[in-house]
Amino acid sequence: MATTDEPLYPIAVLIDELKNDDIQLRLNSIRKLSTIARALGEDRTRKELIPFLSENNDDDDEVLLATAKELGVFIPYVGGVEHAHVLLAPLETLCTVEETCVRDKAVESLCRIGSQMRERDLVDHFTPLVKRLAAGEWFTARVSSCGLFHIAYPSAPDMVKTELRSIYNQLCQDDMPMVRRSAATNLGKFAATVESTHLKSDVMPMFEELTQDEQDSVRLLAVEGCAALGKLLEPQDCVEHILPVIVNFSQDKSWRVRYMVANQLYELCDAVGPEPTRMDLVPAYIRLLRDNEAEVRIAAAGKVTKFCQIVNPELAIQHILPCVKELSSDSSQHVRSSLASVIMGMAPILGKDATIEQLLPIFLSLLKDEFPDVRLNIISKLDQVNQVIGIDLLSQSLLPAIVELAEDKHWRVRLALIDYIPLLASQLGVGFFDDKLGALCMQWLQDKVYSIRDAAANNLKRLAEKFGPEWAMQHIVPQSEYWKVILLPSLIFVLTPVPVDCMDFKVLEMMSNPHYLYRMTVIHTISLLAPVLGSEITCSKLLPAVAKASKDRVPNIKFNVAKVLQSLVPIVDQSVIENTIRPCLVELNEDPDVDVRFFANQALHSIDNATMSS
């Protein structure tokens, strides 16, 4: 009896789990559909599992969504493309449910399946499904059908194609705004499959109908179709049919429609050609840059570089730059931020002279903006300007403002500047960096914000990696005046509160700093620099500072010293380990603090293991 019931087991388990009150159990069951299908075999999957799923359509939306997703990749489990049509029935049902995300996923799965189906199966099974949905009494079915026409249309006979175009036209005029929105959204995909002879006669009237819809939610979706249709039409047809629509849309009473135009306008320039762009699209874009609604100006400002790439530089300088100047002092901080995120890209387009005369003052203004995101966006794109005007002009005009940002009250601005320092250093050159920016790197090590101190430590490591040990030897380690005057006093100052007899510079006045966190930052800096600088510099310059820090009064410093000493073991020679590192760790291993003893003991074990393995 058990043997007889064995083949029924997977479908029985599925049925039981899908009727369980626990939604998680039902979800898990649906997600294992492929496993169940393999257990059932292709024939029983088609005859039992798929019909069961078609009937089981009254579950929670989460379960239905998972079902729609699973069915989209189910062709191999029903016997391949020749049996793919059996999957259409459950997905057709899911296309009619009320939840939007379930319908969208069902349409996506139907498109995936339809793109793999044979032509005759599309004609016999897929196209009738589209017609049924389009004629559905409930609007959800008609909404879903709009996303399927581009799959059904190419393989349909001529008479059926005529019928499909007629049905889509009816959907564009549907009483329900949701259906018209779906028709507007999918019109571009459908138009791409329609023959050029029918594009102007059938599709363009649909488009014009949607552009005049009373609902702004429909009109703004029709804007997206402008660019898609523009690429399908010849330039003269695009000028005749698309250009007037987009110009009218740029003055639409709804700011949402104008917002969509601001996002899409640059894509139409190539489609209509240079002269219509100059005569019609540039004035339309200028209107959007000066729109009353901040949201429209945000969208238009964010596309200013892309628009300038399409029009010639003379047009950009003459018509668009004046608007850019206005936007740089816009009352909305979000408009200024949007502009700052792209304006640096205008420099390569406009050339050196226009950048120096027109853009640099705008850059300086935005660098001093009160809103931190504006300053951040400018800092992150400085390399684009450097490529155009050269480092000399950049250093003279923008660098003083950048240096001021090193003390910006918003820590995220300081953080962005630190991240940019290695790139800036390579562009400025060693001499200029040492003169202007070197002190800043040390200053950040003593910042009040941990993220800044951590970034400053990693910044020194990246600088050492970029310029190599020789540069580091000259600018970071104690043999240079830079080390003696700036870095080492900072290290001594933050590492140890006891006098250092061998150093006769500003150590005594620095030793009073009570903040152990600053001392710990430099411990971290040393751990990052040591692998880059190599054994010799580590032993002669960095290790003594770490050894002094092992006598610090704060336990957090001492157990971090133990960690750093452990990290130095692979870098230094065995003699240094035995003569310097091990004695420090032995002393720390007897510390009253349990954490210090733990990390010291861990480091000692690491040394012993390394010694045994060598």
Coordinates of C-alpha atoms in Angstrom, one line a residue:
M1 CA 0.0 0.0 0.0
A2 CA 2.9 2.3 0.9
T3 CA 4.4 1.7 -2.5
T4 CA 1.2 2.6 -4.3
D5 CA 0.8 5.9 -2.4
E6 CA 4.5 6.9 -2.9
P7 CA 4.0 8.8 -6.2
L8 CA 1.2 10.9 -4.6
Y9 CA 3.3 12.0 -1.7
P10 CA 4.9 15.3 -3.1
I11 CA 1.5 16.7 -4.3
A12 CA -0.2 15.6 -1.1
V13 CA 2.4 17.3 1.0
L14 CA 2.1 20.5 -1.1
I15 CA -1.7 20.5 -0.7
D16 CA -1.4 20.0 3.0
E17 CA 1.2 22.8 3.4
L18 CA -0.7 25.2 1.2
K19 CA -3.8 24.8 3.4
N20 CA -1.7 25.3 6.6
D21 CA -2.6 28.4 8.7
D22 CA 1.1 29.3 9.0
I23 CA 1.9 31.7 6.1
Q24 CA 5.6 30.9 6.4
L25 CA 5.0 27.2 5.8
R26 CA 2.9 28.0 2.8
L27 CA 5.6 30.3 1.4
N28 CA 8.3 27.7 2.0
S29 CA 6.1 25.2 0.1
I30 CA 5.8 27.5 -2.9
R31 CA 9.5 28.2 -3.0
K32 CA 10.1 24.4 -3.2
L33 CA 7.9 24.0 -6.3
S34 CA 10.8 23.1 -8.5
T35 CA 11.8 20.3 -6.1
I36 CA 8.3 19.0 -6.0
A37 CA 8.1 19.2 -9.8
R38 CA 11.2 17.2 -10.1
A39 CA 9.8 14.6 -7.8
L40 CA 6.5 14.4 -9.7
G41 CA 8.1 14.3 -13.2
E42 CA 7.2 16.4 -16.2
D43 CA 3.9 14.6 -17.0
R44 CA 2.4 14.7 -13.6
T45 CA 3.6 18.3 -13.1
R46 CA 1.5 19.3 -16.2
K47 CA -1.5 17.2 -15.2
E48 CA -1.6 17.7 -11.5
L49 CA 0.6 20.4 -10.1
I50 CA -0.2 23.2 -12.6
P51 CA -4.0 22.7 -12.4
F52 CA -3.8 22.7 -8.6
L53 CA -1.8 26.0 -8.7
S54 CA -4.4 27.5 -11.1
E55 CA -7.2 26.8 -8.6
N56 CA -5.1 28.0 -5.6
N57 CA -5.4 31.7 -6.2
D58 CA -7.1 33.0 -3.1
D59 CA -4.0 32.9 -0.8
D60 CA -2.2 35.9 0.8
D61 CA -0.5 38.2 -1.6
E62 CA 3.0 37.2 -0.4
V63 CA 2.3 33.5 -1.4
L64 CA 0.8 34.6 -4.8
L65 CA 3.8 36.7 -5.5
A66 CA 6.1 33.8 -4.8
T67 CA 4.0 31.6 -7.1
A68 CA 4.2 34.1 -9.9
K69 CA 7.9 34.3 -9.5
E70 CA 8.4 30.5 -9.5
L71 CA 6.2 29.9 -12.5
G72 CA 8.4 32.3 -14.6
V73 CA 11.3 29.8 -14.6
F74 CA 9.2 26.6 -14.7
I75 CA 9.5 25.7 -18.4
P76 CA 12.1 23.0 -17.8
Y77 CA 9.9 21.3 -15.3
V78 CA 6.8 20.9 -17.6
G79 CA 8.7 19.3 -20.5
G80 CA 10.4 22.2 -22.3
V81 CA 9.1 24.9 -24.6
E82 CA 6.7 22.6 -26.4
H83 CA 4.6 22.4 -23.2
A84 CA 5.3 26.0 -22.0
H85 CA 1.7 27.0 -22.8
V86 CA 0.4 25.0 -19.7
L87 CA 2.0 27.6 -17.5
L88 CA -0.2 30.4 -18.9
A89 CA -3.4 29.4 -17.0
P90 CA -2.2 30.0 -13.4
L91 CA -0.4 33.1 -14.5
E92 CA -3.5 34.4 -16.3
T93 CA -5.4 34.0 -13.0
L94 CA -2.7 35.9 -11.1
C95 CA -2.9 38.8 -13.6
T96 CA -6.4 39.5 -12.4
V97 CA -5.7 39.8 -8.6
E98 CA -6.0 43.2 -6.9
E99 CA -2.4 43.4 -5.5
T100 CA -0.3 45.4 -8.0
C101 CA 3.1 43.7 -7.2
V102 CA 1.5 40.2 -7.8
R103 CA 0.1 41.3 -11.2
D104 CA 3.4 42.9 -12.2
K105 CA 5.3 39.7 -11.3
A106 CA 2.8 37.6 -13.2
V107 CA 3.1 39.8 -16.3
E108 CA 6.9 39.6 -16.0
S109 CA 6.8 35.8 -15.9
L110 CA 4.4 35.7 -18.8
C111 CA 6.7 37.8 -20.9
R112 CA 9.6 35.6 -20.0
I113 CA 7.7 32.4 -20.9
G114 CA 6.2 34.0 -24.1
S115 CA 9.7 35.0 -25.3
Q116 CA 10.6 31.3 -25.3
M117 CA 7.4 29.9 -26.8
R118 CA 7.1 28.6 -30.3
E119 CA 5.3 30.9 -32.8
R120 CA 2.4 28.6 -33.3
D121 CA 1.9 28.3 -29.5
L122 CA 2.0 32.0 -29.2
V123 CA -0.7 32.3 -31.8
D124 CA -2.8 29.4 -30.4
H125 CA -2.4 30.1 -26.6
F126 CA -0.6 33.4 -25.8
T127 CA -2.5 35.8 -28.1
P128 CA -6.0 34.5 -26.9
L129 CA -4.8 35.0 -23.3
V130 CA -4.0 38.7 -24.1
K131 CA -7.4 39.2 -25.7
R132 CA -9.2 37.7 -22.7
L133 CA -7.3 39.9 -20.3
A134 CA -7.9 43.0 -22.5
A135 CA -11.6 42.2 -22.5
G136 CA -11.7 41.5 -18.8
E137 CA -14.6 43.0 -16.8
W138 CA -12.4 43.9 -13.9
F139 CA -9.8 46.7 -14.6
T140 CA -7.0 44.6 -13.1
A141 CA -7.1 42.2 -16.1
R142 CA -7.0 45.1 -18.6
V143 CA -4.1 46.7 -16.8
S144 CA -2.1 43.5 -17.0
S145 CA -2.9 42.9 -20.7
C146 CA -1.1 46.1 -21.7
G147 CA 2.3 44.7 -20.7
L148 CA 1.8 41.6 -22.9
F149 CA 1.1 43.0 -26.4
H150 CA 4.7 43.4 -27.4
I151 CA 5.2 39.6 -26.9
A152 CA 2.1 38.5 -28.8
Y153 CA 2.2 41.0 -31.7
P154 CA 5.3 40.0 -33.7
S155 CA 4.2 36.4 -34.3
A156 CA 0.5 37.1 -35.0
P157 CA -1.0 36.8 -38.5
D158 CA -1.8 40.1 -40.2
M159 CA -5.5 40.0 -39.4
V160 CA -4.8 39.3 -35.7
K161 CA -2.2 42.1 -35.7
T162 CA -4.9 44.5 -36.9
E163 CA -7.1 43.3 -34.1
L164 CA -4.4 43.7 -31.5
R165 CA -3.7 47.3 -32.6
S166 CA -7.4 48.0 -32.3
I167 CA -7.6 46.5 -28.9
Y168 CA -4.6 48.5 -27.7
N169 CA -6.2 51.7 -29.0
Q170 CA -9.4 50.8 -26.9
L171 CA -7.2 50.4 -23.8
C172 CA -5.7 53.8 -24.4
Q173 CA -9.2 55.2 -24.2
D174 CA -10.4 53.0 -21.3
D175 CA -12.7 54.5 -18.7
M176 CA -10.4 53.6 -15.9
P177 CA -7.3 55.8 -15.4
M178 CA -5.3 52.9 -14.2
V179 CA -5.7 51.1 -17.5
R180 CA -4.7 54.2 -19.5
R181 CA -1.7 54.6 -17.3
S182 CA -0.6 51.0 -18.1
A183 CA -1.3 51.6 -21.8
A184 CA 0.9 54.8 -21.7
T185 CA 3.7 52.9 -19.8
N186 CA 3.8 50.1 -22.3
L187 CA 3.2 52.0 -25.5
G188 CA 6.9 52.3 -26.3
K189 CA 7.5 48.6 -26.0
F190 CA 4.4 47.8 -28.1
A191 CA 5.4 50.5 -30.7
A192 CA 8.8 48.9 -31.1
T193 CA 7.2 45.7 -32.5
V194 CA 4.7 47.5 -34.8
E195 CA 5.6 47.8 -38.5
S196 CA 6.7 51.2 -39.6
T197 CA 3.8 51.5 -42.0
H198 CA 1.4 51.3 -39.1
L199 CA 3.5 53.3 -36.7
K200 CA 2.2 56.7 -37.9
S201 CA -1.3 55.6 -38.9
D202 CA -2.2 53.5 -35.7
V203 CA 0.3 54.1 -32.9
M204 CA 0.8 57.9 -33.1
P205 CA -3.0 58.6 -32.7
M206 CA -2.9 56.4 -29.5
F207 CA 0.1 58.5 -28.3
E208 CA -1.6 61.8 -29.1
E209 CA -4.7 60.6 -27.3
L210 CA -2.7 59.8 -24.2
T211 CA -0.8 63.1 -24.3
Q212 CA -4.2 65.0 -24.1
D213 CA -5.5 62.9 -21.2
E214 CA -7.3 64.8 -18.4
Q215 CA -5.3 62.8 -15.8
D216 CA -1.8 64.2 -15.2
S217 CA -0.7 60.7 -14.0
V218 CA -1.4 59.5 -17.6
R219 CA 0.2 62.4 -19.3
L220 CA 3.4 62.1 -17.3
L221 CA 3.7 58.4 -18.3
A222 CA 3.1 59.5 -21.9
V223 CA 6.2 61.7 -21.6
E224 CA 8.3 58.5 -21.2
G225 CA 6.9 57.3 -24.5
C226 CA 8.2 60.4 -26.3
A227 CA 11.8 59.3 -26.2
A228 CA 11.0 55.7 -27.1
L229 CA 8.8 56.7 -30.0
G230 CA 11.3 59.4 -31.1
K231 CA 13.9 56.7 -31.7
L232 CA 11.5 54.7 -33.9
L233 CA 10.4 57.6 -36.1
E234 CA 12.4 59.3 -38.9
P235 CA 13.8 62.8 -37.8
Q236 CA 11.2 64.7 -39.9
D237 CA 8.3 62.6 -38.4
C238 CA 9.7 63.1 -34.9
V239 CA 9.8 66.8 -35.5
E240 CA 6.2 66.7 -36.7
H241 CA 4.7 64.4 -34.1
I242 CA 6.9 64.3 -31.0
L243 CA 8.4 67.8 -30.8
P244 CA 5.2 69.8 -30.4
V245 CA 4.0 67.4 -27.7
I246 CA 7.2 67.7 -25.7
V247 CA 7.2 71.5 -26.0
N248 CA 3.6 71.6 -24.8
F249 CA 4.5 69.2 -22.0
S250 CA 7.3 71.5 -20.8
Q251 CA 4.6 74.1 -20.1
D252 CA 2.0 71.6 -18.7
K253 CA -0.2 72.8 -15.8
S254 CA 0.9 69.8 -13.8
W255 CA 4.4 70.1 -12.2
R256 CA 4.7 66.3 -12.3
V257 CA 4.5 66.3 -16.1
R258 CA 7.1 69.0 -16.3
Y259 CA 9.3 67.0 -13.9
M260 CA 9.1 64.0 -16.3
V261 CA 9.9 66.3 -19.3
A262 CA 13.0 67.7 -17.4
N263 CA 14.2 64.1 -16.9
Q264 CA 13.6 63.0 -20.5
L265 CA 14.3 66.0 -22.6
Y266 CA 17.9 65.4 -23.4
E267 CA 17.1 62.0 -25.0
L268 CA 15.0 63.7 -27.7
C269 CA 17.8 66.0 -29.0
D270 CA 19.4 63.2 -31.1
A271 CA 16.1 62.1 -32.4
V272 CA 15.0 65.6 -33.7
G273 CA 18.3 66.8 -35.0
P274 CA 20.4 69.9 -34.2
E275 CA 18.2 72.7 -35.7
P276 CA 15.0 71.7 -33.9
T277 CA 17.0 71.2 -30.8
R278 CA 18.3 74.8 -31.0
M279 CA 15.0 76.3 -32.0
D280 CA 12.6 74.4 -29.7
L281 CA 14.3 72.1 -27.1
V282 CA 16.8 74.6 -25.8
P283 CA 14.1 77.2 -25.0
A284 CA 12.0 74.4 -23.4
Y285 CA 14.9 73.3 -21.3
I286 CA 15.6 76.9 -20.2
R287 CA 12.0 77.2 -19.1
L288 CA 12.4 74.0 -17.0
L289 CA 15.6 75.3 -15.4
R290 CA 13.6 78.4 -14.3
D291 CA 10.4 76.6 -13.4
N292 CA 8.4 77.8 -10.4
E293 CA 8.5 74.3 -8.8
A294 CA 11.7 73.3 -7.0
E295 CA 11.2 69.6 -8.0
V296 CA 11.2 70.5 -11.7
R297 CA 14.4 72.6 -11.2
I298 CA 16.0 69.7 -9.3
A299 CA 15.3 67.3 -12.2
A300 CA 16.4 69.9 -14.9
A301 CA 19.6 70.8 -13.0
G302 CA 20.5 67.1 -12.6
K303 CA 20.5 66.8 -16.4
V304 CA 22.4 69.9 -17.3
T305 CA 25.7 68.1 -18.2
K306 CA 23.9 65.5 -20.3
F307 CA 22.1 68.3 -22.2
C308 CA 25.3 70.2 -22.7
Q309 CA 26.9 67.1 -24.2
I310 CA 24.3 67.0 -26.9
V311 CA 24.1 70.7 -27.9
N312 CA 27.2 72.5 -29.1
P313 CA 29.4 74.4 -26.6
E314 CA 28.4 77.8 -28.0
L315 CA 24.7 77.2 -27.3
A316 CA 25.5 75.9 -23.8
I317 CA 27.6 79.0 -23.0
Q318 CA 25.1 81.4 -24.5
H319 CA 21.8 80.0 -23.2
I320 CA 22.4 77.4 -20.5
L321 CA 25.3 78.9 -18.4
P322 CA 23.2 81.9 -17.3
C323 CA 20.6 79.6 -15.9
V324 CA 23.3 77.5 -14.2
K325 CA 24.5 80.7 -12.5
E326 CA 21.0 81.4 -11.3
L327 CA 20.6 77.8 -10.0
S328 CA 23.9 78.0 -8.0
S329 CA 22.2 80.5 -5.7
D330 CA 18.7 79.0 -5.9
S331 CA 16.6 79.3 -2.8
S332 CA 16.2 75.5 -2.6
Q333 CA 19.2 73.6 -1.2
H334 CA 18.2 70.5 -3.1
V335 CA 18.4 72.3 -6.4
R336 CA 21.9 73.5 -5.6
S337 CA 22.8 70.0 -4.5
S338 CA 21.5 68.5 -7.7
L339 CA 23.5 71.1 -9.7
A340 CA 26.6 70.5 -7.7
S341 CA 26.5 66.7 -8.4
V342 CA 26.8 67.3 -12.2
I343 CA 28.3 70.7 -12.8
M344 CA 31.9 69.6 -12.7
G345 CA 31.2 67.5 -15.8
M346 CA 30.5 70.6 -17.8
A347 CA 34.2 71.6 -17.7
P348 CA 35.4 69.1 -20.3
I349 CA 32.5 70.1 -22.5
L350 CA 32.9 73.8 -22.4
G351 CA 36.7 73.9 -22.6
K352 CA 39.4 75.6 -20.6
D353 CA 38.6 79.3 -21.3
A354 CA 34.9 79.0 -20.6
T355 CA 35.6 76.9 -17.5
I356 CA 38.0 79.5 -16.1
E357 CA 35.8 82.5 -16.9
Q358 CA 32.3 81.1 -16.3
L359 CA 32.4 77.9 -14.2
L360 CA 35.2 78.6 -11.6
P361 CA 33.2 81.3 -9.9
I362 CA 30.2 79.0 -9.7
F363 CA 32.4 76.2 -8.3
L364 CA 33.7 78.5 -5.6
S365 CA 30.2 79.7 -4.7
L366 CA 29.0 76.1 -4.3
L367 CA 32.1 75.1 -2.3
K368 CA 31.1 77.7 0.2
D369 CA 27.4 76.7 0.2
E370 CA 25.8 76.4 3.7
F371 CA 24.3 73.1 2.8
P372 CA 26.9 70.3 3.3
D373 CA 25.6 68.0 0.5
V374 CA 26.4 70.8 -2.0
R375 CA 30.0 71.0 -0.8
L376 CA 30.3 67.2 -0.8
N377 CA 29.1 66.9 -4.4
I378 CA 31.7 69.5 -5.6
I379 CA 34.6 68.0 -3.7
S380 CA 34.0 64.5 -5.1
K381 CA 34.3 65.6 -8.7
L382 CA 37.3 68.0 -8.6
D383 CA 39.4 65.7 -10.9
Q384 CA 37.1 66.5 -13.9
V385 CA 38.1 70.2 -13.6
N386 CA 41.7 69.4 -13.1
Q387 CA 41.8 67.6 -16.5
V388 CA 40.6 70.8 -18.2
I389 CA 42.3 73.7 -16.4
G390 CA 45.4 72.1 -15.0
I391 CA 46.7 71.8 -11.5
D392 CA 48.2 75.3 -11.3
L393 CA 44.9 77.1 -11.9
L394 CA 43.1 74.6 -9.7
S395 CA 45.4 75.2 -6.8
Q396 CA 45.2 79.0 -7.1
S397 CA 41.4 79.2 -7.5
L398 CA 39.8 76.2 -5.7
L399 CA 42.4 74.9 -3.3
P400 CA 42.1 77.6 -0.7
A401 CA 38.4 76.9 -0.5
I402 CA 39.1 73.2 -0.2
V403 CA 41.5 73.8 2.7
E404 CA 38.8 75.8 4.5
L405 CA 36.6 72.7 4.2
A406 CA 39.2 70.8 6.3
E407 CA 37.6 72.4 9.3
D408 CA 34.0 72.2 8.1
K409 CA 31.5 71.9 10.9
H410 CA 29.8 69.0 9.2
W411 CA 32.0 65.9 9.7
R412 CA 30.7 64.2 6.5
V413 CA 32.2 67.1 4.5
R414 CA 35.5 66.6 6.3
L415 CA 35.3 62.9 5.6
A416 CA 34.6 63.4 1.9
L417 CA 37.6 65.7 1.7
I418 CA 39.9 63.0 3.4
D419 CA 38.7 60.4 0.9
Y420 CA 39.7 62.8 -1.9
I421 CA 43.2 63.6 -0.5
P422 CA 45.2 60.8 -2.2
L423 CA 43.8 61.7 -5.6
L424 CA 44.4 65.4 -4.9
A425 CA 47.9 64.6 -3.7
S426 CA 48.8 62.8 -6.9
Q427 CA 47.4 65.7 -9.0
L428 CA 49.1 68.4 -7.0
G429 CA 52.5 66.7 -6.7
V430 CA 54.6 66.0 -3.6
G431 CA 56.0 69.5 -3.1
F432 CA 52.6 71.3 -3.2
F433 CA 51.0 68.5 -1.1
D434 CA 53.7 68.8 1.6
D435 CA 53.3 72.6 1.7
K436 CA 49.5 72.9 1.7
L437 CA 47.9 69.7 2.7
G438 CA 50.4 67.8 4.9
A439 CA 49.5 69.6 8.1
L440 CA 45.8 68.9 7.5
C441 CA 46.4 65.1 7.4
M442 CA 47.9 65.4 10.9
Q443 CA 45.1 67.7 12.1
W444 CA 42.5 65.1 11.2
L445 CA 44.2 62.6 13.5
Q446 CA 43.0 64.7 16.4
D447 CA 39.4 65.3 15.2
K448 CA 36.6 64.9 17.6
V449 CA 34.7 62.4 15.4
Y450 CA 36.0 58.8 15.3
S451 CA 35.1 58.3 11.6
I452 CA 37.4 61.3 10.7
R453 CA 40.2 59.9 12.8
D454 CA 39.9 56.5 11.3
A455 CA 39.7 57.9 7.8
A456 CA 42.8 60.1 8.5
A457 CA 44.8 57.0 9.6
N458 CA 43.7 55.1 6.4
N459 CA 44.5 58.3 4.4
L460 CA 48.2 58.2 5.6
K461 CA 48.4 54.5 4.6
R462 CA 47.0 55.3 1.1
L463 CA 49.4 58.2 0.7
A464 CA 52.3 55.9 1.6
E465 CA 51.1 53.2 -0.8
K466 CA 50.7 55.8 -3.6
F467 CA 54.1 57.4 -3.3
G468 CA 56.0 54.5 -2.0
P469 CA 58.4 53.9 1.0
E470 CA 60.9 56.5 -0.3
W471 CA 58.3 59.2 -0.3
A472 CA 57.1 58.0 3.1
M473 CA 60.7 58.1 4.4
Q474 CA 61.0 61.7 3.3
H475 CA 57.6 63.0 4.4
I476 CA 56.3 60.8 7.2
V477 CA 59.2 59.2 9.1
P478 CA 61.4 61.0 11.6
Q479 CA 64.4 61.7 9.4
S480 CA 62.6 64.7 7.8
E481 CA 61.7 68.0 9.3
Y482 CA 58.2 67.3 8.4
W483 CA 58.2 64.4 10.9
K484 CA 60.0 66.3 13.6
V485 CA 57.8 69.4 13.4
I486 CA 54.4 67.9 12.6
L487 CA 53.9 64.2 12.7
L488 CA 56.1 62.9 15.5
P489 CA 55.1 65.6 18.0
S490 CA 51.5 64.6 17.3
L491 CA 52.4 61.0 17.8
I492 CA 54.3 61.6 21.0
F493 CA 51.7 64.1 22.2
V494 CA 48.9 61.6 21.7
L495 CA 50.8 58.4 22.5
T496 CA 52.3 59.1 25.9
P497 CA 51.8 61.6 28.7
V498 CA 55.4 61.2 30.1
P499 CA 58.4 63.4 29.1
V500 CA 60.5 62.3 26.2
D501 CA 64.1 63.4 27.1
C502 CA 65.5 62.7 23.7
M503 CA 63.1 65.1 21.9
D504 CA 63.7 68.8 22.2
F505 CA 60.7 70.1 20.4
K506 CA 57.1 71.0 21.3
V507 CA 56.4 67.8 23.3
L508 CA 56.0 69.1 26.8
E509 CA 53.1 71.4 25.9
M510 CA 51.4 68.6 24.0
M511 CA 51.6 66.0 26.7
S512 CA 48.7 67.4 28.7
N513 CA 46.1 66.1 26.3
P514 CA 43.8 63.9 28.5
H515 CA 41.9 62.1 25.6
Y516 CA 43.0 58.5 25.3
L517 CA 41.0 58.2 22.1
Y518 CA 43.5 60.4 20.2
R519 CA 46.4 58.3 21.5
M520 CA 44.6 55.2 20.3
T521 CA 44.1 56.7 16.8
V522 CA 47.9 57.0 16.4
I523 CA 48.3 53.4 17.6
H524 CA 45.9 52.4 14.8
T525 CA 47.8 54.6 12.3
I526 CA 51.1 52.9 13.1
S527 CA 49.5 49.5 12.6
L528 CA 48.4 50.6 9.1
L529 CA 51.7 52.2 8.1
A530 CA 54.0 49.4 9.2
P531 CA 53.2 46.9 6.4
V532 CA 53.6 49.7 3.8
L533 CA 56.9 51.2 5.2
G534 CA 58.7 47.8 5.7
S535 CA 60.8 46.3 8.4
E536 CA 63.6 48.8 8.6
I537 CA 61.5 51.9 9.1
T538 CA 59.1 50.1 11.4
C539 CA 61.9 48.9 13.7
S540 CA 63.8 52.2 13.8
K541 CA 60.9 54.7 13.9
L542 CA 57.5 53.1 14.7
L543 CA 58.2 50.3 17.1
P544 CA 59.8 52.6 19.8
A545 CA 56.7 54.7 19.9
V546 CA 54.5 51.6 20.3
A547 CA 56.8 50.3 23.1
K548 CA 56.4 53.6 24.9
A549 CA 52.7 53.4 24.5
S550 CA 52.7 50.0 26.3
K551 CA 53.2 52.0 29.5
D552 CA 50.1 54.1 29.1
R553 CA 47.8 54.4 32.1
V554 CA 44.7 53.6 30.1
P555 CA 43.9 49.9 29.6
N556 CA 42.3 50.5 26.1
I557 CA 45.6 51.9 24.9
K558 CA 47.6 48.9 26.3
F559 CA 45.5 46.2 24.8
N560 CA 45.5 47.9 21.5
V561 CA 49.3 48.1 21.8
A562 CA 49.2 44.3 22.3
K563 CA 47.2 43.9 19.1
V564 CA 49.6 46.2 17.1
L565 CA 52.7 44.3 18.4
Q566 CA 51.1 41.1 17.3
S567 CA 50.5 42.6 13.8
L568 CA 54.2 43.6 13.6
V569 CA 55.5 40.1 14.1
P570 CA 55.4 39.1 10.4
I571 CA 57.1 42.4 9.5
V572 CA 60.2 42.5 11.8
D573 CA 63.1 40.1 12.3
Q574 CA 63.2 37.4 15.0
S575 CA 65.8 39.3 17.0
V576 CA 63.5 42.3 17.2
I577 CA 60.7 40.1 18.3
E578 CA 62.7 38.6 21.1
N579 CA 64.5 41.8 22.2
T580 CA 61.7 44.3 22.0
I581 CA 58.2 42.9 21.2
R582 CA 58.2 39.9 23.6
P583 CA 59.4 41.8 26.7
C584 CA 56.6 44.4 26.1
L585 CA 54.0 41.7 25.8
V586 CA 55.3 39.8 28.9
E587 CA 55.0 43.0 30.9
L588 CA 51.5 43.6 29.5
N589 CA 50.6 39.9 30.3
E590 CA 51.0 40.8 34.0
D591 CA 48.8 43.9 33.8
P592 CA 46.0 44.2 36.4
D593 CA 43.4 44.6 33.6
V594 CA 41.9 41.4 32.3
D595 CA 41.5 42.6 28.7
V596 CA 45.1 43.7 28.5
R597 CA 46.3 40.3 29.8
F598 CA 44.0 38.5 27.3
F599 CA 45.3 40.3 24.2
A600 CA 48.9 40.2 25.5
N601 CA 48.6 36.5 26.0
Q602 CA 47.0 36.1 22.6
A603 CA 50.0 37.9 21.0
L604 CA 52.5 35.8 22.9
H605 CA 50.8 32.6 21.6
S606 CA 51.0 34.0 18.1
I607 CA 54.7 34.6 18.5
D608 CA 55.3 31.1 19.8
N609 CA 53.3 29.6 16.9
A610 CA 55.2 31.7 14.4
T611 CA 58.5 30.6 15.9
M612 CA 57.5 26.9 15.9
S613 CA 56.3 27.0 12.3
S614 CA 59.6 28.7 11.1

